[in-house]
PDB file of C-alpha atoms and ligand atoms in Angstrom:
ATOM      1  CA  UNK L1111      38.848-128.913 113.057  1.00  0.00           C
ATOM      2  CA  UNK L1112      35.487-128.815 115.219  1.00  0.00           C
ATOM      3  CA  UNK L1113      34.075-132.134 115.582  1.00  0.00           C
ATOM      4  CA  UNK L1114      30.983-132.851 113.261  1.00  0.00           C
ATOM      5  CA  UNK L1115      27.848-133.290 115.209  1.00  0.00           C
ATOM      6  CA  UNK L1116      25.859-136.568 114.779  1.00  0.00           C
ATOM      7  CA  UNK L1117      23.197-135.880 112.316  1.00  0.00           C
ATOM      8  CA  UNK L1118      19.753-136.101 114.222  1.00  0.00           C
ATOM      9  CA  UNK L1119      16.571-135.055 112.331  1.00  0.00           C
ATOM     10  CA  UNK L1120      13.456-133.410 114.119  1.00  0.00           C
ATOM     11  CA  UNK L1121       9.991-132.176 113.176  1.00  0.00           C
ATOM     12  CA  UNK L1122       8.861-128.773 114.686  1.00  0.00           C
ATOM     13  CA  UNK L1123       4.891-128.475 114.459  1.00  0.00           C
ATOM     14  CA  UNK L1124       4.074-124.736 114.575  1.00  0.00           C
ATOM     15  CA  UNK L1125       0.394-123.444 115.230  1.00  0.00           C
ATOM     16  CA  UNK L1126      -1.280-120.360 116.376  1.00  0.00           C
ATOM     17  CA  UNK L1127      -2.325-122.059 119.707  1.00  0.00           C
ATOM     18  CA  UNK L1128      -5.389-122.221 121.586  1.00  0.00           C
ATOM     19  CA  UNK L1129      -6.310-121.704 125.121  1.00  0.00           C
ATOM     20  CA  UNK L1130      -9.487-123.692 124.623  1.00  0.00           C
ATOM     21  CA  UNK L1131      -8.974-127.054 126.110  1.00  0.00           C
ATOM     22  CA  UNK L1132     -11.560-128.766 123.893  1.00  0.00           C
ATOM     23  CA  UNK L1133      -9.804-127.126 120.924  1.00  0.00           C
ATOM     24  CA  UNK L1134      -6.400-128.464 121.887  1.00  0.00           C
ATOM     25  CA  UNK L1135      -7.612-132.030 121.119  1.00  0.00           C
ATOM     26  CA  UNK L1136      -7.193-130.944 117.356  1.00  0.00           C
ATOM     27  CA  UNK L1137      -3.535-130.514 117.930  1.00  0.00           C
ATOM     28  CA  UNK L1138      -3.278-133.863 119.766  1.00  0.00           C
ATOM     29  CA  UNK L1139      -4.940-135.630 116.636  1.00  0.00           C
ATOM     30  CA  UNK L1140      -2.576-133.731 114.084  1.00  0.00           C
ATOM     31  CA  UNK L1141       0.572-134.942 116.314  1.00  0.00           C
ATOM     32  CA  UNK L1142      -0.621-138.579 116.331  1.00  0.00           C
ATOM     33  CA  UNK L1143      -0.959-138.611 112.629  1.00  0.00           C
ATOM     34  CA  UNK L1144       2.381-137.039 112.020  1.00  0.00           C
ATOM     35  CA  UNK L1145       4.023-139.356 114.411  1.00  0.00           C
ATOM     36  CA  UNK L1146       2.609-142.390 112.717  1.00  0.00           C
ATOM     37  CA  UNK L1147       3.697-141.089 109.236  1.00  0.00           C
ATOM     38  CA  UNK L1148       7.330-140.307 110.682  1.00  0.00           C
ATOM     39  CA  UNK L1149       7.472-142.827 113.682  1.00  0.00           C
ATOM     40  CA  UNK L1150      11.195-142.266 113.946  1.00  0.00           C
ATOM     41  CA  UNK L1151      11.349-138.558 114.173  1.00  0.00           C
ATOM     42  CA  UNK L1152      11.086-136.541 117.387  1.00  0.00           C
ATOM     43  CA  UNK L1153       8.264-134.074 117.315  1.00  0.00           C
ATOM     44  CA  UNK L1154       8.105-130.707 119.140  1.00  0.00           C
ATOM     45  CA  UNK L1155       5.741-127.964 119.209  1.00  0.00           C
ATOM     46  CA  UNK L1156       5.804-124.057 118.825  1.00  0.00           C
ATOM     47  CA  UNK L1157       3.088-121.657 119.072  1.00  0.00           C
ATOM     48  CA  UNK L1158       3.058-118.580 117.435  1.00  0.00           C
ATOM     49  CA  UNK L1159       0.613-116.471 119.489  1.00  0.00           C
ATOM     50  CA  UNK L1160       2.388-114.766 122.539  1.00  0.00           C
ATOM     51  CA  UNK L1161      -1.205-114.084 124.149  1.00  0.00           C
ATOM     52  CA  UNK L1162      -2.164-117.941 123.940  1.00  0.00           C
ATOM     53  CA  UNK L1163       1.276-119.036 125.224  1.00  0.00           C
ATOM     54  CA  UNK L1164       0.885-116.425 128.076  1.00  0.00           C
ATOM     55  CA  UNK L1165      -2.475-117.937 128.929  1.00  0.00           C
ATOM     56  CA  UNK L1166      -1.368-121.413 128.795  1.00  0.00           C
ATOM     57  CA  UNK L1167       1.547-120.687 131.291  1.00  0.00           C
ATOM     58  CA  UNK L1168      -0.956-119.068 133.420  1.00  0.00           C
ATOM     59  CA  UNK L1169      -2.855-122.298 133.621  1.00  0.00           C
ATOM     60  CA  UNK L1170       0.281-124.268 134.342  1.00  0.00           C
ATOM     61  CA  UNK L1171       1.104-125.563 130.798  1.00  0.00           C
ATOM     62  CA  UNK L1172       4.274-125.129 129.123  1.00  0.00           C
ATOM     63  CA  UNK L1173       4.136-123.532 125.536  1.00  0.00           C
ATOM     64  CA  UNK L1174       7.069-122.455 123.584  1.00  0.00           C
ATOM     65  CA  UNK L1175       7.425-119.812 120.775  1.00  0.00           C
ATOM     66  CA  UNK L1176       8.873-121.222 117.426  1.00  0.00           C
ATOM     67  CA  UNK L1177      12.296-119.400 118.492  1.00  0.00           C
ATOM     68  CA  UNK L1178      12.274-121.033 121.956  1.00  0.00           C
ATOM     69  CA  UNK L1179      11.371-124.375 120.609  1.00  0.00           C
ATOM     70  CA  UNK L1180      14.178-124.332 118.002  1.00  0.00           C
ATOM     71  CA  UNK L1181      16.775-123.188 120.571  1.00  0.00           C
ATOM     72  CA  UNK L1182      15.704-126.184 122.725  1.00  0.00           C
ATOM     73  CA  UNK L1183      15.730-128.667 119.766  1.00  0.00           C
ATOM     74  CA  UNK L1184      19.408-127.142 119.229  1.00  0.00           C
ATOM     75  CA  UNK L1185      20.169-128.017 123.041  1.00  0.00           C
ATOM     76  CA  UNK L1186      18.867-131.450 122.523  1.00  0.00           C
ATOM     77  CA  UNK L1187      21.225-132.170 119.594  1.00  0.00           C
ATOM     78  CA  UNK L1188      18.953-131.970 116.681  1.00  0.00           C
ATOM     79  CA  UNK L1189      21.026-130.847 113.576  1.00  0.00           C
ATOM     80  CA  UNK L1190      18.258-130.843 110.811  1.00  0.00           C
ATOM     81  CA  UNK L1191      14.789-129.608 111.610  1.00  0.00           C
ATOM     82  CA  UNK L1192      11.701-129.492 109.399  1.00  0.00           C
ATOM     83  CA  UNK L1193       9.201-126.945 110.573  1.00  0.00           C
ATOM     84  CA  UNK L1194       5.740-127.664 109.523  1.00  0.00           C
ATOM     85  CA  UNK L1195       3.405-124.477 109.616  1.00  0.00           C
ATOM     86  CA  UNK L1196      -0.031-125.738 110.738  1.00  0.00           C
ATOM     87  CA  UNK L1197      -1.524-122.275 109.606  1.00  0.00           C
ATOM     88  CA  UNK L1198      -4.092-122.323 107.100  1.00  0.00           C
ATOM     89  CA  UNK L1199      -2.849-119.533 104.555  1.00  0.00           C
ATOM     90  CA  UNK L1200       0.462-118.099 104.251  1.00  0.00           C
ATOM     91  CA  UNK L1201      -0.100-114.828 106.232  1.00  0.00           C
ATOM     92  CA  UNK L1202       1.706-112.803 108.906  1.00  0.00           C
ATOM     93  CA  UNK L1203       1.987-115.956 111.175  1.00  0.00           C
ATOM     94  CA  UNK L1204       3.784-117.918 108.674  1.00  0.00           C
ATOM     95  CA  UNK L1205       5.928-115.032 107.151  1.00  0.00           C
ATOM     96  CA  UNK L1206       7.070-114.069 110.787  1.00  0.00           C
ATOM     97  CA  UNK L1207       7.787-117.793 111.180  1.00  0.00           C
ATOM     98  CA  UNK L1208      10.084-117.709 108.115  1.00  0.00           C
ATOM     99  CA  UNK L1209      12.032-114.786 109.559  1.00  0.00           C
ATOM    100  CA  UNK L1210      12.573-116.820 112.972  1.00  0.00           C
ATOM    101  CA  UNK L1211      13.605-119.643 110.965  1.00  0.00           C
ATOM    102  CA  UNK L1212      16.108-118.033 108.953  1.00  0.00           C
ATOM    103  CA  UNK L1213      17.680-116.202 111.883  1.00  0.00           C
ATOM    104  CA  UNK L1214      18.176-119.314 113.765  1.00  0.00           C
ATOM    105  CA  UNK L1215      19.641-121.441 111.102  1.00  0.00           C
ATOM    106  CA  UNK L1216      23.287-122.337 111.174  1.00  0.00           C
ATOM    107  CA  UNK L1217      24.284-120.506 114.423  1.00  0.00           C
ATOM    108  CA  UNK L1218      27.419-121.845 116.099  1.00  0.00           C
ATOM    109  CA  UNK L1219      26.558-125.308 117.730  1.00  0.00           C
ATOM    110  CA  UNK L1220      23.004-124.737 116.593  1.00  0.00           C
ATOM    111  CA  UNK L1221      20.761-126.430 113.962  1.00  0.00           C
ATOM    112  CA  UNK L1222      22.579-126.796 110.644  1.00  0.00           C
ATOM    113  CA  UNK L1223      19.615-126.732 108.467  1.00  0.00           C
ATOM    114  CA  UNK L1224      16.075-126.017 108.780  1.00  0.00           C
ATOM    115  CA  UNK L1225      13.337-126.194 106.392  1.00  0.00           C
ATOM    116  CA  UNK L1226       9.603-125.023 106.629  1.00  0.00           C
ATOM    117  CA  UNK L1227       6.637-126.768 105.063  1.00  0.00           C
ATOM    118  CA  UNK L1228       4.046-124.821 103.417  1.00  0.00           C
ATOM    119  CA  UNK L1229       0.561-123.880 105.328  1.00  0.00           C
ATOM    120  CA  UNK L1230      -2.589-125.576 104.162  1.00  0.00           C
ATOM    121  CA  UNK L1231      -3.462-123.425 101.278  1.00  0.00           C
ATOM    122  CA  UNK L1232      -0.585-122.468  99.296  1.00  0.00           C
ATOM    123  CA  UNK L1233      -0.282-123.933  95.833  1.00  0.00           C
ATOM    124  CA  UNK L1234      -3.099-124.724  93.177  1.00  0.00           C
ATOM    125  CA  UNK L1235      -2.821-128.369  94.155  1.00  0.00           C
ATOM    126  CA  UNK L1236      -3.505-127.520  97.695  1.00  0.00           C
ATOM    127  CA  UNK L1237      -6.630-125.663  96.820  1.00  0.00           C
ATOM    128  CA  UNK L1238      -7.762-128.667  94.643  1.00  0.00           C
ATOM    129  CA  UNK L1239      -7.047-131.132  97.272  1.00  0.00           C
ATOM    130  CA  UNK L1240      -8.573-129.246 100.384  1.00  0.00           C
ATOM    131  CA  UNK L1241     -11.635-128.430  98.015  1.00  0.00           C
ATOM    132  CA  UNK L1242     -12.168-131.974  97.185  1.00  0.00           C
ATOM    133  CA  UNK L1243     -11.640-133.123 100.794  1.00  0.00           C
ATOM    134  CA  UNK L1244     -13.917-130.505 102.164  1.00  0.00           C
ATOM    135  CA  UNK L1245     -16.724-131.089  99.692  1.00  0.00           C
ATOM    136  CA  UNK L1246     -16.503-134.865 100.444  1.00  0.00           C
ATOM    137  CA  UNK L1247     -16.438-134.373 104.282  1.00  0.00           C
ATOM    138  CA  UNK L1248     -19.618-132.164 104.504  1.00  0.00           C
ATOM    139  CA  UNK L1249     -21.541-135.071 102.906  1.00  0.00           C
ATOM    140  CA  UNK L1250     -21.205-136.878 106.350  1.00  0.00           C
ATOM    141  CA  UNK L1251     -23.704-134.111 107.879  1.00  0.00           C
ATOM    142  CA  UNK L1252     -25.436-132.164 105.427  1.00  0.00           C
ATOM    143  CA  UNK L1253     -28.614-133.011 103.524  1.00  0.00           C
ATOM    144  CA  UNK L1254     -29.512-132.126  99.842  1.00  0.00           C
ATOM    145  CA  UNK L1255     -30.327-128.633  99.649  1.00  0.00           C
ATOM    146  CA  UNK L1256     -28.214-127.520 102.740  1.00  0.00           C
ATOM    147  CA  UNK L1257     -25.666-124.748 102.378  1.00  0.00           C
ATOM    148  CA  UNK L1258     -22.103-125.023 104.157  1.00  0.00           C
ATOM    149  CA  UNK L1259     -20.373-121.985 105.042  1.00  0.00           C
ATOM    150  CA  UNK L1260     -16.665-122.259 106.148  1.00  0.00           C
ATOM    151  CA  UNK L1261     -15.735-119.684 108.609  1.00  0.00           C
ATOM    152  CA  UNK L1262     -12.025-118.436 107.966  1.00  0.00           C
ATOM    153  CA  UNK L1263      -9.958-116.006 110.118  1.00  0.00           C
ATOM    154  CA  UNK L1264      -9.467-113.366 107.508  1.00  0.00           C
ATOM    155  CA  UNK L1265      -6.226-110.909 107.491  1.00  0.00           C
ATOM    156  CA  UNK L1266      -5.494-107.771 106.067  1.00  0.00           C
ATOM    157  CA  UNK L1267      -2.368-109.312 104.882  1.00  0.00           C
ATOM    158  CA  UNK L1268      -2.315-109.778 101.035  1.00  0.00           C
ATOM    159  CA  UNK L1269      -2.740-113.404 101.412  1.00  0.00           C
ATOM    160  CA  UNK L1270      -6.370-112.881 102.205  1.00  0.00           C
ATOM    161  CA  UNK L1271      -7.046-113.669  98.804  1.00  0.00           C
ATOM    162  CA  UNK L1272      -6.892-117.349  99.502  1.00  0.00           C
ATOM    163  CA  UNK L1273     -10.339-117.082 101.077  1.00  0.00           C
ATOM    164  CA  UNK L1274     -12.137-115.607  97.998  1.00  0.00           C
ATOM    165  CA  UNK L1275      -9.644-118.099  96.060  1.00  0.00           C
ATOM    166  CA  UNK L1276     -11.287-120.955  97.949  1.00  0.00           C
ATOM    167  CA  UNK L1277     -14.857-119.799  97.409  1.00  0.00           C
ATOM    168  CA  UNK L1278     -14.015-120.046  93.517  1.00  0.00           C
ATOM    169  CA  UNK L1279     -12.649-123.762  94.013  1.00  0.00           C
ATOM    170  CA  UNK L1280     -15.614-124.730  96.216  1.00  0.00           C
ATOM    171  CA  UNK L1281     -18.223-122.971  94.258  1.00  0.00           C
ATOM    172  CA  UNK L1282     -16.988-124.782  90.883  1.00  0.00           C
ATOM    173  CA  UNK L1283     -17.433-128.041  92.776  1.00  0.00           C
ATOM    174  CA  UNK L1284     -20.656-127.337  94.605  1.00  0.00           C
ATOM    175  CA  UNK L1285     -22.655-124.037  94.393  1.00  0.00           C
ATOM    176  CA  UNK L1286     -23.841-124.341  97.952  1.00  0.00           C
ATOM    177  CA  UNK L1287     -20.442-124.239  99.502  1.00  0.00           C
ATOM    178  CA  UNK L1288     -19.314-120.782 100.903  1.00  0.00           C
ATOM    179  CA  UNK L1289     -16.461-119.108 102.354  1.00  0.00           C
ATOM    180  CA  UNK L1290     -16.754-116.097 104.909  1.00  0.00           C
ATOM    181  CA  UNK L1291     -14.126-114.580 107.146  1.00  0.00           C
ATOM    182  CA  UNK L1292     -14.105-113.154 110.594  1.00  0.00           C
ATOM    183  CA  UNK L1293     -11.669-110.331 109.835  1.00  0.00           C
ATOM    184  CA  UNK L1294     -11.172-110.007 106.025  1.00  0.00           C
ATOM    185  CA  UNK L1295     -13.170-110.637 102.714  1.00  0.00           C
ATOM    186  CA  UNK L1296     -15.640-112.025 102.308  1.00  0.00           C
ATOM    187  CA  UNK L1297     -17.396-110.911 105.497  1.00  0.00           C
ATOM    188  CA  UNK L1298     -20.524-112.852 107.170  1.00  0.00           C
ATOM    189  CA  UNK L1299     -22.563-110.006 105.492  1.00  0.00           C
ATOM    190  CA  UNK L1300     -21.295-110.999 102.060  1.00  0.00           C
ATOM    191  CA  UNK L1301     -22.244-114.502 102.580  1.00  0.00           C
ATOM    192  CA  UNK L1302     -25.701-113.996 103.991  1.00  0.00           C
ATOM    193  CA  UNK L1303     -26.437-111.839 100.806  1.00  0.00           C
ATOM    194  CA  UNK L1304     -25.580-114.932  98.745  1.00  0.00           C
ATOM    195  CA  UNK L1305     -27.562-117.152 100.999  1.00  0.00           C
ATOM    196  CA  UNK L1306     -30.628-115.113 100.657  1.00  0.00           C
ATOM    197  CA  UNK L1307     -30.719-115.653  96.812  1.00  0.00           C
ATOM    198  CA  UNK L1308     -30.022-119.340  97.285  1.00  0.00           C
ATOM    199  CA  UNK L1309     -32.484-120.264  99.875  1.00  0.00           C
ATOM    200  CA  UNK L1310     -30.981-123.249 101.366  1.00  0.00           C
ATOM    201  CA  UNK L1311     -33.013-125.314 103.756  1.00  0.00           C
ATOM    202  CA  UNK L1312     -30.244-125.041 106.298  1.00  0.00           C
ATOM    203  CA  UNK L1313     -27.017-123.715 106.828  1.00  0.00           C
ATOM    204  CA  UNK L1314     -24.056-125.571 108.430  1.00  0.00           C
ATOM    205  CA  UNK L1315     -21.495-123.363 109.855  1.00  0.00           C
ATOM    206  CA  UNK L1316     -17.849-125.142 110.072  1.00  0.00           C
ATOM    207  CA  UNK L1317     -14.567-123.463 111.137  1.00  0.00           C
ATOM    208  CA  UNK L1318     -11.895-123.061 108.342  1.00  0.00           C
ATOM    209  CA  UNK L1319      -9.525-122.917 111.022  1.00  0.00           C
ATOM    210  CA  UNK L1320      -6.941-125.452 112.538  1.00  0.00           C
ATOM    211  CA  UNK L1321      -8.906-125.684 115.733  1.00  0.00           C
ATOM    212  CA  UNK L1322     -12.239-125.029 116.890  1.00  0.00           C
ATOM    213  CA  UNK L1323     -11.119-122.480 119.336  1.00  0.00           C
ATOM    214  CA  UNK L1324     -12.050-118.991 120.498  1.00  0.00           C
ATOM    215  CA  UNK L1325     -13.352-117.736 117.102  1.00  0.00           C
ATOM    216  CA  UNK L1326     -15.434-120.708 116.646  1.00  0.00           C
ATOM    217  CA  UNK L1327     -17.067-120.504 120.085  1.00  0.00           C
ATOM    218  CA  UNK L1328     -17.556-116.761 120.010  1.00  0.00           C
ATOM    219  CA  UNK L1329     -17.890-115.506 116.442  1.00  0.00           C
ATOM    220  CA  UNK L1330     -19.493-118.746 114.801  1.00  0.00           C
ATOM    221  CA  UNK L1331     -21.746-119.827 117.440  1.00  0.00           C
ATOM    222  CA  UNK L1332     -22.367-118.270 121.234  1.00  0.00           C
ATOM    223  CA  UNK L1333     -25.069-116.158 122.461  1.00  0.00           C
ATOM    224  CA  UNK L1334     -23.493-112.353 122.109  1.00  0.00           C
ATOM    225  CA  UNK L1335     -25.852-111.291 119.466  1.00  0.00           C
ATOM    226  CA  UNK L1336     -23.012-110.934 117.028  1.00  0.00           C
ATOM    227  CA  UNK L1337     -22.144-114.603 116.314  1.00  0.00           C
ATOM    228  CA  UNK L1338     -22.844-115.996 112.673  1.00  0.00           C
ATOM    229  CA  UNK L1339     -25.462-118.291 113.962  1.00  0.00           C
ATOM    230  CA  UNK L1340     -27.516-115.495 115.424  1.00  0.00           C
ATOM    231  CA  UNK L1341     -26.902-113.175 112.556  1.00  0.00           C
ATOM    232  CA  UNK L1342     -28.228-115.852 110.098  1.00  0.00           C
ATOM    233  CA  UNK L1343     -31.211-116.717 112.401  1.00  0.00           C
ATOM    234  CA  UNK L1344     -32.314-113.020 112.379  1.00  0.00           C
ATOM    235  CA  UNK L1345     -32.248-113.465 108.490  1.00  0.00           C
ATOM    236  CA  UNK L1346     -34.571-116.393 108.864  1.00  0.00           C
ATOM    237  CA  UNK L1347     -31.764-118.544 107.889  1.00  0.00           C
ATOM    238  CA  UNK L1348     -31.691-121.721 110.146  1.00  0.00           C
ATOM    239  CA  UNK L1349     -27.877-122.208 110.857  1.00  0.00           C
ATOM    240  CA  UNK L1350     -26.120-124.754 112.916  1.00  0.00           C
ATOM    241  CA  UNK L1351     -22.358-125.038 113.897  1.00  0.00           C
ATOM    242  CA  UNK L1352     -20.292-127.952 113.423  1.00  0.00           C
ATOM    243  CA  UNK L1353     -17.499-127.181 116.395  1.00  0.00           C
ATOM    244  CA  UNK L1354     -14.714-129.158 114.492  1.00  0.00           C
ATOM    245  CA  UNK L1355     -11.384-127.838 113.560  1.00  0.00           C
ATOM    246  CA  UNK L1356      -9.591-128.728 110.495  1.00  0.00           C
ATOM    247  CA  UNK L1357      -7.122-130.618 112.439  1.00  0.00           C
ATOM    248  CA  UNK L1358      -9.879-133.132 113.243  1.00  0.00           C
ATOM    249  CA  UNK L1359     -10.215-134.159 109.577  1.00  0.00           C
ATOM    250  CA  UNK L1360      -7.459-136.499 109.016  1.00  0.00           C
ATOM    251  CA  UNK L1361      -7.563-135.995 105.210  1.00  0.00           C
ATOM    252  CA  UNK L1362      -6.772-132.449 105.646  1.00  0.00           C
ATOM    253  CA  UNK L1363      -4.046-133.237 108.154  1.00  0.00           C
ATOM    254  CA  UNK L1364      -2.623-135.470 105.329  1.00  0.00           C
ATOM    255  CA  UNK L1365      -2.132-132.208 103.113  1.00  0.00           C
ATOM    256  CA  UNK L1366       0.079-130.669 106.004  1.00  0.00           C
ATOM    257  CA  UNK L1367       1.868-133.979 106.029  1.00  0.00           C
ATOM    258  CA  UNK L1368       2.527-134.096 102.343  1.00  0.00           C
ATOM    259  CA  UNK L1369       4.027-130.511 102.847  1.00  0.00           C
ATOM    260  CA  UNK L1370       6.152-131.849 105.866  1.00  0.00           C
ATOM    261  CA  UNK L1371       7.484-134.607 103.668  1.00  0.00           C
ATOM    262  CA  UNK L1372       8.702-132.087 101.164  1.00  0.00           C
ATOM    263  CA  UNK L1373      10.243-130.129 103.824  1.00  0.00           C
ATOM    264  CA  UNK L1374      11.841-133.155 105.273  1.00  0.00           C
ATOM    265  CA  UNK L1375      13.258-134.078 101.797  1.00  0.00           C
ATOM    266  CA  UNK L1376      14.741-130.613 101.318  1.00  0.00           C
ATOM    267  CA  UNK L1377      16.722-131.199 104.741  1.00  0.00           C
ATOM    268  CA  UNK L1378      18.341-134.105 102.942  1.00  0.00           C
ATOM    269  CA  UNK L1379      19.130-131.969  99.858  1.00  0.00           C
ATOM    270  CA  UNK L1380      22.091-130.493 101.732  1.00  0.00           C
ATOM    271  CA  UNK L1381      23.601-132.359 104.313  1.00  0.00           C
TER     272      UNK L1381
HETATM  273 CO1   CO T1435      -8.237-114.112 115.873  1.00  0.00          CO
END
């Protein structure tokens, strides 16, 4: 009979990745908070974007895919790993991650059990918590009469429905909170149409993304004639960007941490 490995539990944080150095700060802030919540558990990282990993490697940084990160964790002797998806919605990146995890669980001399924590927005409770957190957080910079537009990524995956979904929850709470997406529905044009009927004194643009990376710098702000800031200014709507990723709002990270706690609990289910 093969000798039983000594159980060793680890955490794998998985994000899309970013090559923008300032944006990487959000990942460090998330890691510190996760480590504080689980001080005795080793944390590793995996990045789902191969383009980002390639860019990071070219600049001399090491970045592993979720599959490579899990293989390395197996070599390090981890027997149980809770993977936390730091994605915002359960789209392609998340579902690809599930497939990788399922294929890497229970391999000979590998990790015996791997569980995966939900992305930020998954259940009704997530939508309600995130709505409350964002509605409170915007009060730290907006004035009465200002609108806030959250810029999500958007996707052609069915889970794009989470963006109009969040718009519903936010709107119930505060009619001056809006959700738009770069690549899905609602679009920036949809948001501009609504803003023109509400006549806010000012519009704050905030990334609904884990980090304020490439999309925040190029699609939200930036001087390319196409940024949301410029589109709104052309419509006489004064807009200002807040370059902070969701990972820089500790209460948001706590939602991911709650999902991770569930995933860690599921590891223990079947030891
Ligand atoms: Co993108």
